[in-house]
Amino acid sequence: MHLEGRRFRYTMARVAETSLAREERLKRRRCQINQARNVSNSIIGPRSAFCYQPSNDYLGHSAFSMGRMEKVCNYCGAKKWSKEPLGLCCSNGQVKLNDIDEPPRILKELLIERDPRSIHFQKNIRKYNGCFAMTSFGGKEIREGNYMPTYKVHGQIYHLIGSLLPPSDTRAQFLQIYFTSEEEQLTLRHDSAPSRKREILETLQQILRENNSYVRSFTTAIEQMPHNKDNYKIVIHAEQRPLGEHRGRYNAPTTSEVAVLMVDEDCGFRDIVLRSRDSTFQRISELHRSYDPMQYPLIYIKG
């Protein structure tokens, strides 16, 4: 009844409208449409995603409306936006990923609890990860912002790894820290950024020593290092399968359906070779399965 009453009053107002009033109404309507069209073009123009304007009404624009995240994939259980196309999550069941391993209890508490210790860790988790990173992060060109706390990396990014031991009179860093004593590791990591809590660093160090396959292999390598020799090396082999993993998970391709074009690159095995003491750095291929686990050990807690 309310809607019908509004419709009746609107019709009667139009009937009683003079020609001059009608012209003024249509003129205002045209101005509103033009303004809306100009705002729409400015919002969805070229590179608009990189030119955020607080004054723009993004939520009111149809191009940015994806509905609510209320759909659930029938195959993988992923939550999806109501207007999100089918198949983006798992290609309708064709892609199947293993469940993410449950993190150790102490690490899980640091990640989800709201006590002061956990809140401090959550706010500084990237810095804590940097303390245990085994490789350094680099790029072709890094530009720092003038006033924004961000930076831009132009060109290819890469991870570098150095020798097992630092040159003489140089402090150990990144992977080299793992080849020192437990107490020295803790001191080096804390001294690099005193704002990080020593007890949390000690906890994370213990978790990695007990769970991370790389850290355990480094500990074994330390025990087997020949004394007074500088010509030994450790190889992280790209084809070697970790213990307990399915034999087909790391199989090499058996067909020629996938091809990679490499310019001015050797086509041999892309293993990581760590020499005892060397001033040079080795770039890790982004195709190597150790590329991410060695840079983000707190994500890949088991290596």
CSV table of C-alpha atoms in Angstrom, one decimal:
chain,number,residue,atom,x,y,z
A,1,MET,CA,0.0,0.0,0.0
A,2,HIS,CA,2.8,2.4,0.8
A,3,LEU,CA,4.5,1.8,-2.5
A,4,GLU,CA,1.2,2.3,-4.4
A,5,GLY,CA,0.6,5.5,-2.6
A,6,ARG,CA,4.0,6.8,-3.5
A,7,ARG,CA,3.4,5.8,-7.2
A,8,PHE,CA,0.1,7.6,-7.2
A,9,ARG,CA,1.5,10.9,-5.7
A,10,TYR,CA,4.4,10.8,-8.2
A,11,THR,CA,2.0,10.4,-11.2
A,12,MET,CA,-0.3,13.2,-10.0
A,13,ALA,CA,2.8,15.5,-9.6
A,14,ARG,CA,3.9,14.8,-13.1
A,15,VAL,CA,0.3,15.6,-14.4
A,16,ALA,CA,0.3,18.9,-12.6
A,17,GLU,CA,3.8,19.8,-13.7
A,18,THR,CA,4.2,22.8,-16.0
A,19,SER,CA,6.4,22.7,-19.1
A,20,LEU,CA,8.9,25.0,-17.5
A,21,ALA,CA,9.1,22.9,-14.4
A,22,ARG,CA,9.5,19.8,-16.5
A,23,GLU,CA,12.4,21.3,-18.4
A,24,GLU,CA,14.1,22.3,-15.2
A,25,ARG,CA,13.7,18.8,-13.8
A,26,LEU,CA,15.1,17.2,-16.9
A,27,LYS,CA,18.0,19.6,-16.9
A,28,ARG,CA,18.9,18.7,-13.3
A,29,ARG,CA,18.7,15.0,-14.1
A,30,ARG,CA,21.0,15.4,-17.1
A,31,CYS,CA,23.6,17.2,-14.8
A,32,GLN,CA,23.4,14.4,-12.3
A,33,ILE,CA,23.9,11.7,-15.0
A,34,ASN,CA,26.9,13.6,-16.4
A,35,GLN,CA,28.5,14.0,-13.0
A,36,ALA,CA,28.0,10.3,-12.2
A,37,ARG,CA,29.5,9.4,-15.5
A,38,ASN,CA,32.6,11.6,-14.9
A,39,VAL,CA,33.1,10.1,-11.5
A,40,SER,CA,32.7,6.6,-12.9
A,41,ASN,CA,35.3,7.2,-15.6
A,42,SER,CA,37.8,8.6,-13.0
A,43,ILE,CA,37.3,5.6,-10.8
A,44,ILE,CA,37.8,2.9,-13.4
A,45,GLY,CA,40.2,4.7,-15.7
A,46,PRO,CA,43.7,3.4,-16.7
A,47,ARG,CA,45.8,2.4,-13.6
A,48,SER,CA,43.0,3.5,-11.3
A,49,ALA,CA,44.0,0.8,-8.9
A,50,PHE,CA,47.3,2.6,-8.3
A,51,CYS,CA,45.7,6.0,-7.9
A,52,TYR,CA,43.4,5.8,-4.9
A,53,GLN,CA,41.4,8.9,-4.2
A,54,PRO,CA,39.6,9.1,-0.8
A,55,SER,CA,36.9,11.3,-2.3
A,56,ASN,CA,35.7,8.7,-4.8
A,57,ASP,CA,32.7,6.5,-3.9
A,58,TYR,CA,34.2,3.1,-4.6
A,59,LEU,CA,31.6,1.2,-2.7
A,60,GLY,CA,28.8,2.7,-4.6
A,61,HIS,CA,30.3,1.8,-8.0
A,62,SER,CA,29.0,-1.3,-9.7
A,63,ALA,CA,32.4,-2.3,-11.0
A,64,PHE,CA,33.6,-2.7,-7.4
A,65,SER,CA,30.6,-4.5,-6.0
A,66,MET,CA,31.3,-8.3,-5.6
A,67,GLY,CA,28.6,-8.9,-3.1
A,68,ARG,CA,29.1,-10.7,0.2
A,69,MET,CA,31.6,-13.5,0.8
A,70,GLU,CA,28.8,-16.0,1.3
A,71,LYS,CA,29.3,-18.7,-1.3
A,72,VAL,CA,31.2,-21.9,-0.5
A,73,CYS,CA,33.0,-24.0,-3.1
A,74,ASN,CA,31.5,-27.5,-3.3
A,75,TYR,CA,34.9,-29.0,-4.0
A,76,CYS,CA,37.5,-27.3,-1.8
A,77,GLY,CA,35.3,-25.5,0.7
A,78,ALA,CA,36.8,-22.1,-0.1
A,79,LYS,CA,34.7,-19.0,0.7
A,80,LYS,CA,33.9,-16.9,-2.3
A,81,TRP,CA,32.3,-13.6,-3.2
A,82,SER,CA,28.7,-13.9,-4.4
A,83,LYS,CA,29.6,-12.5,-7.9
A,84,GLU,CA,33.0,-14.3,-8.1
A,85,PRO,CA,33.2,-16.6,-11.2
A,86,LEU,CA,33.2,-20.4,-10.7
A,87,GLY,CA,36.5,-22.3,-10.8
A,88,LEU,CA,38.9,-19.6,-9.6
A,89,CYS,CA,39.8,-21.4,-6.4
A,90,CYS,CA,40.4,-25.0,-7.4
A,91,SER,CA,39.2,-25.2,-11.0
A,92,ASN,CA,36.1,-27.1,-10.0
A,93,GLY,CA,38.0,-29.8,-8.1
A,94,GLN,CA,40.9,-30.3,-10.6
A,95,VAL,CA,43.5,-28.7,-8.3
A,96,LYS,CA,43.9,-30.4,-4.9
A,97,LEU,CA,46.3,-29.1,-2.3
A,98,ASN,CA,47.4,-30.8,0.9
A,99,ASP,CA,46.2,-29.4,4.1
A,100,ILE,CA,48.5,-26.9,5.8
A,101,ASP,CA,50.4,-28.5,8.7
A,102,GLU,CA,49.3,-27.4,12.2
A,103,PRO,CA,52.1,-25.1,13.6
A,104,PRO,CA,53.8,-26.1,16.9
A,105,ARG,CA,51.7,-25.2,19.9
A,106,ILE,CA,53.9,-22.4,21.2
A,107,LEU,CA,54.1,-20.8,17.7
A,108,LYS,CA,50.3,-21.1,17.3
A,109,GLU,CA,49.8,-19.2,20.6
A,110,LEU,CA,52.1,-16.4,19.4
A,111,LEU,CA,50.1,-16.2,16.2
A,112,ILE,CA,46.5,-16.1,17.6
A,113,GLU,CA,46.6,-15.2,21.3
A,114,ARG,CA,45.9,-11.6,22.5
A,115,ASP,CA,48.3,-11.4,25.5
A,116,PRO,CA,51.0,-8.7,25.4
A,117,ARG,CA,53.7,-11.1,24.3
A,118,SER,CA,51.7,-12.4,21.4
A,119,ILE,CA,50.5,-9.0,20.3
A,120,HIS,CA,54.1,-7.8,20.2
A,121,PHE,CA,55.1,-10.8,18.1
A,122,GLN,CA,52.2,-10.3,15.7
A,123,LYS,CA,53.1,-6.6,15.2
A,124,ASN,CA,56.7,-7.5,14.5
A,125,ILE,CA,56.4,-10.8,12.8
A,126,ARG,CA,58.2,-9.7,9.7
A,127,LYS,CA,61.2,-8.5,11.7
A,128,TYR,CA,61.3,-11.8,13.6
A,129,ASN,CA,61.2,-13.7,10.4
A,130,GLY,CA,64.1,-11.6,9.1
A,131,CYS,CA,66.1,-12.8,12.1
A,132,PHE,CA,65.9,-16.4,11.0
A,133,ALA,CA,65.9,-15.9,7.2
A,134,MET,CA,68.7,-18.0,5.5
A,135,THR,CA,68.8,-15.9,2.4
A,136,SER,CA,68.9,-12.2,1.6
A,137,PHE,CA,66.3,-10.4,-0.6
A,138,GLY,CA,67.4,-8.3,-3.5
A,139,GLY,CA,66.0,-6.6,-6.6
A,140,LYS,CA,67.3,-4.8,-9.7
A,141,GLU,CA,66.2,-1.4,-8.5
A,142,ILE,CA,64.7,-0.5,-5.1
A,143,ARG,CA,63.1,3.0,-4.7
A,144,GLU,CA,62.2,4.2,-1.3
A,145,GLY,CA,59.2,6.6,-0.8
A,146,ASN,CA,59.7,10.1,0.4
A,147,TYR,CA,57.0,10.1,3.1
A,148,MET,CA,55.2,6.7,2.8
A,149,PRO,CA,56.7,3.8,4.7
A,150,THR,CA,56.9,1.7,1.6
A,151,TYR,CA,59.3,0.9,-1.2
A,152,LYS,CA,59.0,-0.2,-4.8
A,153,VAL,CA,61.0,-2.9,-6.5
A,154,HIS,CA,61.5,-2.5,-10.2
A,155,GLY,CA,62.5,-5.5,-12.3
A,156,GLN,CA,63.2,-9.0,-11.1
A,157,ILE,CA,63.5,-9.8,-7.5
A,158,TYR,CA,65.8,-12.6,-6.2
A,159,HIS,CA,67.2,-14.3,-3.2
A,160,LEU,CA,70.9,-14.6,-2.5
A,161,ILE,CA,72.8,-17.0,-0.3
A,162,GLY,CA,76.4,-16.7,0.8
A,163,SER,CA,79.1,-19.0,2.2
A,164,LEU,CA,78.7,-21.1,5.3
A,165,LEU,CA,81.1,-19.0,7.3
A,166,PRO,CA,81.8,-15.2,7.1
A,167,PRO,CA,85.1,-13.8,5.9
A,168,SER,CA,87.6,-13.0,8.6
A,169,ASP,CA,86.7,-10.1,11.0
A,170,THR,CA,83.1,-10.1,9.7
A,171,ARG,CA,80.0,-10.8,11.7
A,172,ALA,CA,77.9,-13.8,10.7
A,173,GLN,CA,74.6,-13.0,9.0
A,174,PHE,CA,71.6,-14.8,7.5
A,175,LEU,CA,72.5,-18.5,7.0
A,176,GLN,CA,76.0,-18.1,8.6
A,177,ILE,CA,74.3,-17.5,12.0
A,178,TYR,CA,73.1,-21.1,12.0
A,179,PHE,CA,76.7,-22.4,12.0
A,180,THR,CA,77.5,-20.7,15.3
A,181,SER,CA,76.8,-21.9,18.8
A,182,GLU,CA,73.2,-21.7,20.2
A,183,GLU,CA,74.1,-18.8,22.6
A,184,GLU,CA,76.0,-16.9,19.8
A,185,GLN,CA,73.0,-17.3,17.5
A,186,LEU,CA,70.7,-15.7,20.0
A,187,THR,CA,73.1,-12.9,20.7
A,188,LEU,CA,73.7,-12.1,17.0
A,189,ARG,CA,70.0,-12.1,16.3
A,190,HIS,CA,69.2,-9.9,19.2
A,191,ASP,CA,72.0,-7.5,18.6
A,192,SER,CA,70.8,-6.9,15.0
A,193,ALA,CA,67.6,-5.3,16.4
A,194,PRO,CA,67.4,-4.9,20.2
A,195,SER,CA,63.7,-4.0,20.0
A,196,ARG,CA,63.0,-7.7,19.5
A,197,LYS,CA,62.5,-9.6,22.7
A,198,ARG,CA,65.2,-12.1,23.5
A,199,GLU,CA,62.9,-14.6,25.1
A,200,ILE,CA,60.8,-14.8,21.9
A,201,LEU,CA,63.9,-15.2,19.8
A,202,GLU,CA,65.0,-18.0,22.0
A,203,THR,CA,61.6,-19.7,21.7
A,204,LEU,CA,61.6,-19.4,17.9
A,205,GLN,CA,65.2,-20.7,17.7
A,206,GLN,CA,64.2,-23.8,19.7
A,207,ILE,CA,61.1,-24.4,17.5
A,208,LEU,CA,63.2,-24.2,14.3
A,209,ARG,CA,65.9,-26.4,15.7
A,210,GLU,CA,63.3,-29.1,16.6
A,211,ASN,CA,61.1,-28.9,13.5
A,212,ASN,CA,62.9,-27.3,10.5
A,213,SER,CA,64.6,-29.8,8.2
A,214,TYR,CA,67.2,-27.3,7.0
A,215,VAL,CA,68.2,-26.3,10.5
A,216,ARG,CA,68.5,-29.9,11.5
A,217,SER,CA,70.7,-30.7,8.4
A,218,PHE,CA,72.9,-27.6,9.2
A,219,THR,CA,73.3,-28.9,12.8
A,220,THR,CA,74.4,-32.3,11.4
A,221,ALA,CA,76.8,-30.6,8.9
A,222,ILE,CA,78.4,-28.6,11.7
A,223,GLU,CA,79.2,-31.8,13.5
A,224,GLN,CA,80.8,-33.3,10.4
A,225,MET,CA,82.8,-30.3,9.3
A,226,PRO,CA,86.5,-31.1,8.8
A,227,HIS,CA,88.6,-28.9,11.0
A,228,ASN,CA,91.2,-26.5,9.6
A,229,LYS,CA,90.0,-27.0,6.1
A,230,ASP,CA,88.3,-24.4,3.9
A,231,ASN,CA,87.5,-26.4,0.8
A,232,TYR,CA,84.4,-28.3,1.8
A,233,LYS,CA,80.9,-27.6,0.7
A,234,ILE,CA,77.3,-28.5,1.4
A,235,VAL,CA,74.8,-29.1,-1.5
A,236,ILE,CA,71.0,-28.6,-1.2
A,237,HIS,CA,70.0,-30.9,-4.1
A,238,ALA,CA,67.0,-29.9,-6.2
A,239,GLU,CA,66.2,-33.5,-6.9
A,240,GLN,CA,66.5,-35.0,-3.4
A,241,ARG,CA,63.2,-35.8,-1.8
A,242,PRO,CA,62.7,-35.0,2.0
A,243,LEU,CA,62.1,-37.9,4.3
A,244,GLY,CA,58.4,-38.9,4.6
A,245,GLU,CA,57.2,-37.1,1.5
A,246,HIS,CA,55.3,-38.9,-1.3
A,247,ARG,CA,57.7,-40.2,-3.9
A,248,GLY,CA,55.7,-38.5,-6.7
A,249,ARG,CA,55.6,-35.0,-5.2
A,250,TYR,CA,59.0,-33.8,-6.5
A,251,ASN,CA,59.1,-35.8,-9.7
A,252,ALA,CA,60.7,-34.2,-12.7
A,253,PRO,CA,58.5,-33.6,-15.8
A,254,THR,CA,58.1,-36.6,-18.0
A,255,THR,CA,56.7,-34.9,-21.1
A,256,SER,CA,57.6,-32.0,-23.2
A,257,GLU,CA,54.3,-30.2,-22.8
A,258,VAL,CA,55.9,-27.5,-20.6
A,259,ALA,CA,58.9,-25.6,-21.9
A,260,VAL,CA,61.1,-22.9,-20.4
A,261,LEU,CA,63.2,-20.5,-22.5
A,262,MET,CA,66.4,-19.6,-20.7
A,263,VAL,CA,68.7,-17.0,-22.3
A,264,ASP,CA,72.4,-17.1,-21.4
A,265,GLU,CA,71.9,-19.6,-18.6
A,266,ASP,CA,73.4,-23.0,-18.0
A,267,CYS,CA,70.8,-25.8,-18.3
A,268,GLY,CA,72.3,-28.1,-15.6
A,269,PHE,CA,70.7,-28.9,-12.2
A,270,ARG,CA,70.0,-25.8,-10.3
A,271,ASP,CA,71.3,-26.9,-6.9
A,272,ILE,CA,72.4,-24.7,-4.0
A,273,VAL,CA,76.1,-25.1,-3.3
A,274,LEU,CA,77.3,-23.6,0.0
A,275,ARG,CA,81.1,-23.3,0.2
A,276,SER,CA,82.9,-23.1,3.5
A,277,ARG,CA,84.2,-19.5,3.2
A,278,ASP,CA,83.7,-17.3,0.2
A,279,SER,CA,83.1,-13.6,-0.5
A,280,THR,CA,80.7,-14.2,-3.4
A,281,PHE,CA,76.9,-14.7,-3.3
A,282,GLN,CA,74.9,-17.3,-5.2
A,283,ARG,CA,71.5,-16.5,-6.6
A,284,ILE,CA,68.8,-19.1,-5.9
A,285,SER,CA,66.5,-20.0,-8.8
A,286,GLU,CA,62.9,-19.1,-8.1
A,287,LEU,CA,62.1,-22.6,-9.4
A,288,HIS,CA,64.0,-24.3,-6.6
A,289,ARG,CA,61.8,-25.7,-3.9
A,290,SER,CA,64.1,-24.1,-1.2
A,291,TYR,CA,63.5,-20.6,-2.6
A,292,ASP,CA,60.6,-19.6,-0.3
A,293,PRO,CA,61.3,-21.9,2.8
A,294,MET,CA,64.8,-20.4,3.3
A,295,GLN,CA,63.5,-16.8,3.1
A,296,TYR,CA,60.4,-17.3,5.2
A,297,PRO,CA,61.2,-20.0,7.8
A,298,LEU,CA,58.4,-18.9,10.1
A,299,ILE,CA,55.8,-19.7,7.4
A,300,TYR,CA,57.5,-22.9,6.3
A,301,ILE,CA,58.3,-24.0,9.8
A,302,LYS,CA,59.2,-27.6,8.8
A,303,GLY,CA,61.4,-26.5,5.9
